[in-house]
Coordinates of C-alpha atoms and ligand atoms in Angstrom, one line a residue:
M1 CA 23.9 1.8 -0.4
T2 CA 21.2 -0.8 -1.2
R3 CA 18.6 -0.1 -3.8
V4 CA 15.3 -1.2 -2.2
T5 CA 12.0 -1.0 -4.0
L6 CA 9.0 -1.3 -1.8
L7 CA 5.5 -2.2 -2.9
A8 CA 3.1 -0.5 -0.5
G9 CA -0.5 0.3 0.3
G10 CA -1.6 3.0 2.8
V11 CA -1.0 2.7 6.5
G12 CA 0.8 -0.6 6.7
G13 CA 2.8 0.3 3.6
A14 CA 3.8 3.8 5.0
K15 CA 5.0 2.2 8.3
M16 CA 7.4 0.0 6.4
A17 CA 8.4 2.9 4.1
E18 CA 9.3 5.0 7.0
G19 CA 11.5 2.2 8.4
F20 CA 13.5 2.1 5.2
D21 CA 13.4 5.8 4.7
M22 CA 15.2 6.3 8.1
N23 CA 18.0 3.9 7.0
K24 CA 21.0 5.8 5.7
D25 CA 22.3 2.8 3.7
V26 CA 19.1 2.5 1.7
E27 CA 18.1 4.2 -1.6
L28 CA 14.4 3.7 -1.4
T29 CA 11.8 3.7 -4.2
I30 CA 8.2 3.1 -3.2
I31 CA 5.6 1.9 -5.7
G32 CA 2.3 2.9 -4.2
N33 CA -1.3 1.8 -4.8
V34 CA -3.6 3.9 -6.9
A35 CA -6.6 1.6 -7.0
D36 CA -8.1 3.2 -3.8
D37 CA -8.3 6.5 -5.7
D38 CA -11.7 8.2 -6.3
E39 CA -13.3 11.6 -6.9
F40 CA -14.9 13.5 -4.0
H41 CA -16.5 17.0 -4.4
G42 CA -14.9 17.3 -7.8
L43 CA -11.4 16.5 -6.5
W44 CA -9.2 13.5 -7.3
V45 CA -8.2 11.9 -4.0
S46 CA -5.4 9.3 -3.8
P47 CA -5.5 8.0 -0.2
D48 CA -2.7 5.5 -0.2
I49 CA -0.2 7.7 -2.0
D50 CA -1.1 10.6 0.2
T51 CA -0.6 8.5 3.4
I52 CA 2.9 7.7 2.2
I53 CA 3.6 11.4 1.3
Y54 CA 2.2 12.6 4.6
T55 CA 4.2 10.0 6.6
L56 CA 7.5 10.6 4.9
S57 CA 7.1 14.4 5.1
G58 CA 6.3 14.3 8.8
K59 CA 2.9 15.9 8.2
I60 CA 1.0 12.7 9.2
N61 CA -1.5 12.5 12.1
R62 CA 0.5 10.1 14.1
S63 CA -2.3 8.8 16.3
Q64 CA -4.5 7.7 13.4
G65 CA -1.7 6.8 10.9
W66 CA -3.4 8.7 8.0
G67 CA -4.4 12.3 7.3
V68 CA -2.6 15.5 8.3
S69 CA -1.8 16.5 11.9
D70 CA -3.4 19.7 13.3
E71 CA -6.2 19.3 10.9
G72 CA -9.6 21.0 10.7
H73 CA -13.0 20.2 9.1
R74 CA -14.4 23.5 8.3
A75 CA -14.5 23.0 4.5
L76 CA -16.3 19.6 5.1
D77 CA -18.8 21.3 7.4
V78 CA -19.7 23.7 4.6
L79 CA -20.2 20.8 2.2
K80 CA -22.4 19.1 4.7
E81 CA -24.5 22.2 5.2
L82 CA -24.9 22.3 1.4
G83 CA -26.3 18.8 1.5
K84 CA -23.3 16.8 0.3
E85 CA -22.4 13.4 1.8
T86 CA -19.3 13.8 4.0
W87 CA -18.5 10.3 5.2
M88 CA -15.1 10.5 3.5
F89 CA -13.2 12.6 5.9
L90 CA -11.1 15.2 4.1
G91 CA -9.5 17.8 6.3
D92 CA -8.9 21.4 5.5
R93 CA -5.2 21.1 5.0
D94 CA -5.7 17.8 3.1
F95 CA -8.0 19.6 0.7
G96 CA -5.1 21.8 -0.4
L97 CA -3.3 18.7 -1.8
H98 CA -6.4 17.4 -3.6
I99 CA -7.0 20.8 -5.2
Y100 CA -3.4 20.9 -6.4
R101 CA -3.5 17.4 -7.8
T102 CA -6.9 17.9 -9.5
E103 CA -5.9 21.2 -11.1
R104 CA -2.8 19.6 -12.6
L105 CA -4.7 16.6 -13.8
K106 CA -7.1 18.9 -15.5
N107 CA -4.1 20.6 -17.2
G108 CA -3.1 17.3 -18.6
D109 CA -0.2 16.5 -16.4
L110 CA 0.6 12.8 -15.7
P111 CA -0.2 11.5 -12.1
T112 CA 3.5 10.4 -11.9
S113 CA 4.9 13.8 -12.5
I114 CA 2.4 15.4 -10.1
T115 CA 3.4 12.9 -7.4
H116 CA 7.0 13.6 -8.2
D117 CA 6.6 17.4 -7.8
I118 CA 4.5 17.0 -4.5
S119 CA 7.3 14.8 -3.1
K120 CA 9.9 17.3 -4.0
Q121 CA 8.1 20.3 -2.6
F122 CA 7.4 18.4 0.6
G123 CA 11.1 17.5 1.0
L124 CA 10.9 13.7 0.6
S125 CA 14.3 12.0 0.1
S126 CA 12.7 8.7 -1.0
K127 CA 11.1 8.4 -4.3
I128 CA 7.4 7.6 -4.8
V129 CA 6.6 6.0 -8.1
L130 CA 3.1 5.2 -9.4
P131 CA 2.7 1.7 -10.8
T132 CA 0.6 3.1 -13.7
D133 CA -0.6 6.4 -15.0
D134 CA -3.9 4.8 -16.0
K135 CA -7.0 4.7 -13.9
V136 CA -7.5 1.5 -12.0
Q137 CA -10.2 1.3 -9.3
T138 CA -11.0 -1.5 -6.9
K139 CA -14.7 -2.4 -6.7
V140 CA -16.1 -4.5 -3.9
R141 CA -19.2 -6.7 -4.2
T142 CA -21.1 -7.2 -0.9
H143 CA -24.7 -8.3 -0.2
N144 CA -25.6 -4.7 -1.1
G145 CA -24.2 -5.1 -4.6
W146 CA -21.1 -3.5 -6.2
Q147 CA -19.6 -0.6 -4.2
T148 CA -16.6 1.6 -4.7
F149 CA -13.7 0.8 -2.5
Q150 CA -14.1 3.8 -0.3
E151 CA -17.9 3.2 0.1
Y152 CA -17.0 -0.2 1.5
F153 CA -13.9 0.9 3.5
V154 CA -14.9 4.3 4.9
R155 CA -18.7 4.6 4.6
D156 CA -19.6 1.0 5.5
K157 CA -16.6 0.6 7.8
C158 CA -15.7 -2.8 6.2
I159 CA -18.7 -4.4 8.0
P160 CA -20.4 -6.0 4.9
E161 CA -18.8 -9.3 3.9
V162 CA -16.8 -9.1 0.7
L163 CA -18.0 -11.5 -1.9
E164 CA -16.0 -10.5 -4.9
L165 CA -13.4 -8.0 -6.0
H166 CA -12.9 -6.3 -9.3
Y167 CA -10.1 -4.0 -10.4
E168 CA -11.8 -1.8 -12.9
G169 CA -9.5 -0.6 -15.7
L170 CA -6.7 -3.0 -14.8
L171 CA -6.6 -5.0 -18.0
Q172 CA -6.5 -1.8 -20.1
S173 CA -3.7 -0.3 -17.9
S174 CA 0.0 -0.6 -18.4
I175 CA 3.0 -0.4 -16.2
N176 CA 4.7 3.0 -15.8
P177 CA 8.3 2.9 -17.2
E178 CA 9.6 4.3 -13.9
A179 CA 8.0 1.5 -12.0
E180 CA 9.4 -1.1 -14.4
N181 CA 12.9 0.4 -14.1
S182 CA 12.7 0.5 -10.3
I183 CA 11.8 -3.3 -10.3
I184 CA 14.4 -4.3 -12.8
G185 CA 17.1 -2.1 -11.2
A186 CA 16.4 -3.0 -7.6
E187 CA 18.8 -5.0 -5.4
L188 CA 16.0 -5.9 -3.1
I189 CA 12.2 -5.9 -3.6
V190 CA 10.0 -5.8 -0.5
L191 CA 6.2 -6.3 -0.4
A192 CA 5.1 -4.2 2.6
P193 CA 2.7 -5.8 5.1
S194 CA -0.1 -4.2 3.2
N195 CA -3.5 -5.7 2.4
P196 CA -2.6 -8.3 -0.3
L197 CA -6.0 -8.2 -2.0
V198 CA -6.6 -4.5 -2.3
S199 CA -3.2 -2.9 -1.9
I200 CA -0.6 -5.2 -3.4
T201 CA -2.6 -7.2 -6.0
P202 CA -3.8 -4.1 -7.9
I203 CA -0.1 -3.2 -8.3
I204 CA 1.3 -6.6 -9.3
E205 CA -1.5 -7.4 -11.7
I206 CA -1.0 -4.3 -13.8
P207 CA -0.1 -5.6 -17.3
G208 CA 3.7 -5.7 -17.5
F209 CA 4.3 -5.8 -13.8
R210 CA 4.7 -9.5 -13.4
N211 CA 7.0 -9.5 -16.4
A212 CA 9.2 -7.0 -14.6
L213 CA 9.2 -9.1 -11.5
Q214 CA 10.3 -12.0 -13.6
K215 CA 13.1 -10.1 -15.2
T216 CA 14.6 -8.7 -12.0
T217 CA 17.4 -10.6 -10.3
A218 CA 16.6 -9.1 -6.9
P219 CA 15.1 -11.3 -4.2
I220 CA 11.4 -10.5 -3.5
L221 CA 10.6 -10.5 0.2
A222 CA 7.1 -10.1 1.6
V223 CA 6.3 -9.1 5.2
S224 CA 3.2 -10.7 6.5
P225 CA 0.3 -8.3 7.3
L226 CA -1.1 -11.0 9.6
I227 CA 0.2 -12.0 13.0
A228 CA -1.4 -15.0 14.6
G229 CA -4.2 -14.9 12.0
K230 CA -5.2 -11.4 12.7
V231 CA -4.5 -8.0 11.1
I232 CA -3.2 -5.1 13.1
K233 CA -5.8 -2.9 11.5
G234 CA -8.2 -3.1 8.6
P235 CA -10.2 -5.9 6.8
A236 CA -7.4 -8.1 5.2
D237 CA -8.1 -11.1 7.5
K238 CA -11.9 -10.9 7.0
M239 CA -11.5 -10.4 3.2
L240 CA -9.1 -13.3 2.8
H241 CA -11.5 -15.5 4.7
S242 CA -14.7 -14.5 2.8
L243 CA -12.9 -14.8 -0.6
G244 CA -11.9 -18.4 0.2
Y245 CA -8.2 -18.0 1.2
R246 CA -6.7 -19.0 4.6
S247 CA -6.4 -16.0 6.8
D248 CA -3.1 -16.9 8.4
V249 CA 0.6 -16.7 7.3
L250 CA 0.2 -20.0 5.3
G251 CA -2.6 -18.3 3.4
I252 CA -0.3 -15.3 2.8
A253 CA 2.5 -17.6 1.6
Q254 CA 0.1 -19.4 -0.8
Y255 CA -1.3 -16.1 -2.0
Y256 CA 2.2 -14.8 -2.9
Q257 CA 3.7 -18.2 -3.9
D258 CA 4.3 -17.3 -7.5
V259 CA 5.7 -13.9 -6.8
V260 CA 7.9 -13.9 -3.7
S261 CA 11.1 -15.7 -2.9
H262 CA 11.3 -14.8 0.8
L263 CA 8.7 -14.2 3.5
L264 CA 9.0 -12.6 6.9
I265 CA 6.5 -13.8 9.6
D266 CA 6.1 -13.1 13.3
N267 CA 7.7 -15.2 16.0
Q268 CA 4.2 -16.0 17.1
D269 CA 3.7 -17.9 13.8
S270 CA 6.9 -20.0 14.0
G271 CA 4.7 -23.1 14.1
F272 CA 3.9 -22.5 10.4
L273 CA 7.5 -22.6 9.2
E274 CA 7.4 -26.2 8.1
D275 CA 4.1 -25.9 6.3
I276 CA 5.3 -22.7 4.5
S277 CA 8.5 -24.4 3.4
S278 CA 6.4 -26.7 1.1
T279 CA 5.5 -23.6 -0.9
G280 CA 9.2 -23.2 -1.7
I281 CA 9.3 -19.7 -0.1
K282 CA 12.3 -19.2 2.3
T283 CA 10.7 -18.0 5.5
Y284 CA 12.2 -16.1 8.5
C285 CA 10.7 -15.3 11.9
T286 CA 11.1 -12.1 13.9
D287 CA 8.9 -9.5 15.7
I288 CA 7.1 -7.9 12.7
L289 CA 5.0 -5.5 14.7
M290 CA 6.1 -1.9 14.1
K291 CA 4.9 -0.2 17.3
D292 CA 6.8 3.0 16.9
A293 CA 9.6 4.7 15.0
K294 CA 12.2 2.5 16.6
G295 CA 10.1 -0.6 15.6
K296 CA 9.9 0.5 12.0
E297 CA 13.7 1.2 11.9
R298 CA 14.5 -2.2 13.5
L299 CA 12.3 -4.2 11.1
A300 CA 13.8 -2.5 8.0
Q301 CA 17.3 -3.2 9.4
E302 CA 16.4 -6.8 10.0
I303 CA 15.2 -7.2 6.4
L304 CA 18.5 -5.7 5.2
N305 CA 20.4 -8.1 7.4
I306 CA 18.5 -11.0 5.8
F307 CA 19.3 -9.6 2.4
H308 CA 23.0 -9.3 3.2
S309 CA 23.1 -12.8 4.6
L310 CA 21.8 -14.3 1.3
E311 CA 24.6 -16.1 -0.5
I312 CA 22.8 -16.3 -3.8
K313 CA 20.8 -13.1 -3.8
R314 CA 17.8 -15.0 -5.1
Ligands
GDP1 P1 -4.3 0.7 4.0 O1 -4.2 1.0 2.6 O2 -4.3 2.0 4.8 O3 -5.5 -0.1 4.3 O4 -3.1 0.0 4.5 P2 -2.2 -1.2 3.9 O5 -2.9 -2.0 2.9 O6 -0.8 -0.6 3.5 O7 -1.9 -2.0 5.2 C1 -2.9 -2.6 5.9 C2 -2.3 -3.8 6.6 O8 -1.1 -3.4 7.3 C3 -3.2 -4.5 7.6 O9 -3.5 -5.8 7.0 C4 -2.4 -4.6 8.8 O10 -2.4 -5.9 9.5 C5 -1.0 -4.3 8.4 N1 -0.1 -3.7 9.4 C6 -0.3 -2.5 10.0 N2 0.7 -2.3 10.9 C7 1.5 -3.4 10.9 C8 2.7 -3.7 11.6 O11 3.2 -3.0 12.4 N3 3.3 -4.9 11.3 C9 2.7 -5.8 10.3 N4 3.4 -6.9 10.1 N5 1.6 -5.5 9.6 C10 1.0 -4.3 9.9
CA2 CA1 -5.6 1.6 1.0

């Protein structure tokens, strides 16, 4: 058994999580992103965590990669009729989970233990750990001023250019002991091919997190979310560009330079190998597109093969 700890956002993170979750030789802990969380209709919604929960419990809507399958929108229709804004799609079945979480939060339960209980009830074998129990929320500045992350991502469909990011509450937050232990006790740490700016950074920058990454003896391997300078889905390439980073695998290497020891890029980007080596990160090429379940399983296995081939594990 290899103890793998995966840092993950939503859709890209969940694909990687599923690959490791399928592997019988892996004991998987996923540290998810809570900085996309927000309140809708009085309910606390945690989109990235729920995407992972729905994926690993088989409830996910496979064609869109998020939300629940066989979903309805009757509750949302009522809210619309009552004059509420309904650009954030929350399905009828999905609402059940938000009601459960919100009620428990109101009773004073910690987000970590609520997530633990949902995972258990939904039959997950992998463990989901929150990086913090404190409230951290990504805010996005565009030409329209400061927006919440979901206003930018869902309502405005990532169209406005991102001029600045702010992780509200980050400096006052602290790492969850479970997250710290899963970093220090891991044999391998993987950064999923999630959005570096809004999925991975709000995890890594939680006070205490970098310290844990420095303490661990595990190699830290990132999978590039970009292939040939483009995302598979989402705004990561556009955001990197508008915030002054290179939007290619060299940009990813530079962005993660002080955190990761190993990087996995696509065969199409093999031309960057030499440039990346100057960052000191050991880089490998393979097919990093996870088209289907087999693709996820294969990529997770290839990462484990790299891990087992390392003579000095870091
Ligand atoms: P979100 O929270 O739902 O936006 O999802 P994440 O932040 O976890 O992941 C978004 C990133 O996943 C995007 O930048 C995509 O390019 C990347 N991504 C999605 N599918 C794949 C894939 O199959 N392979 C790789 N390498 N990246 C992927
Ligand atoms: Ca997200």
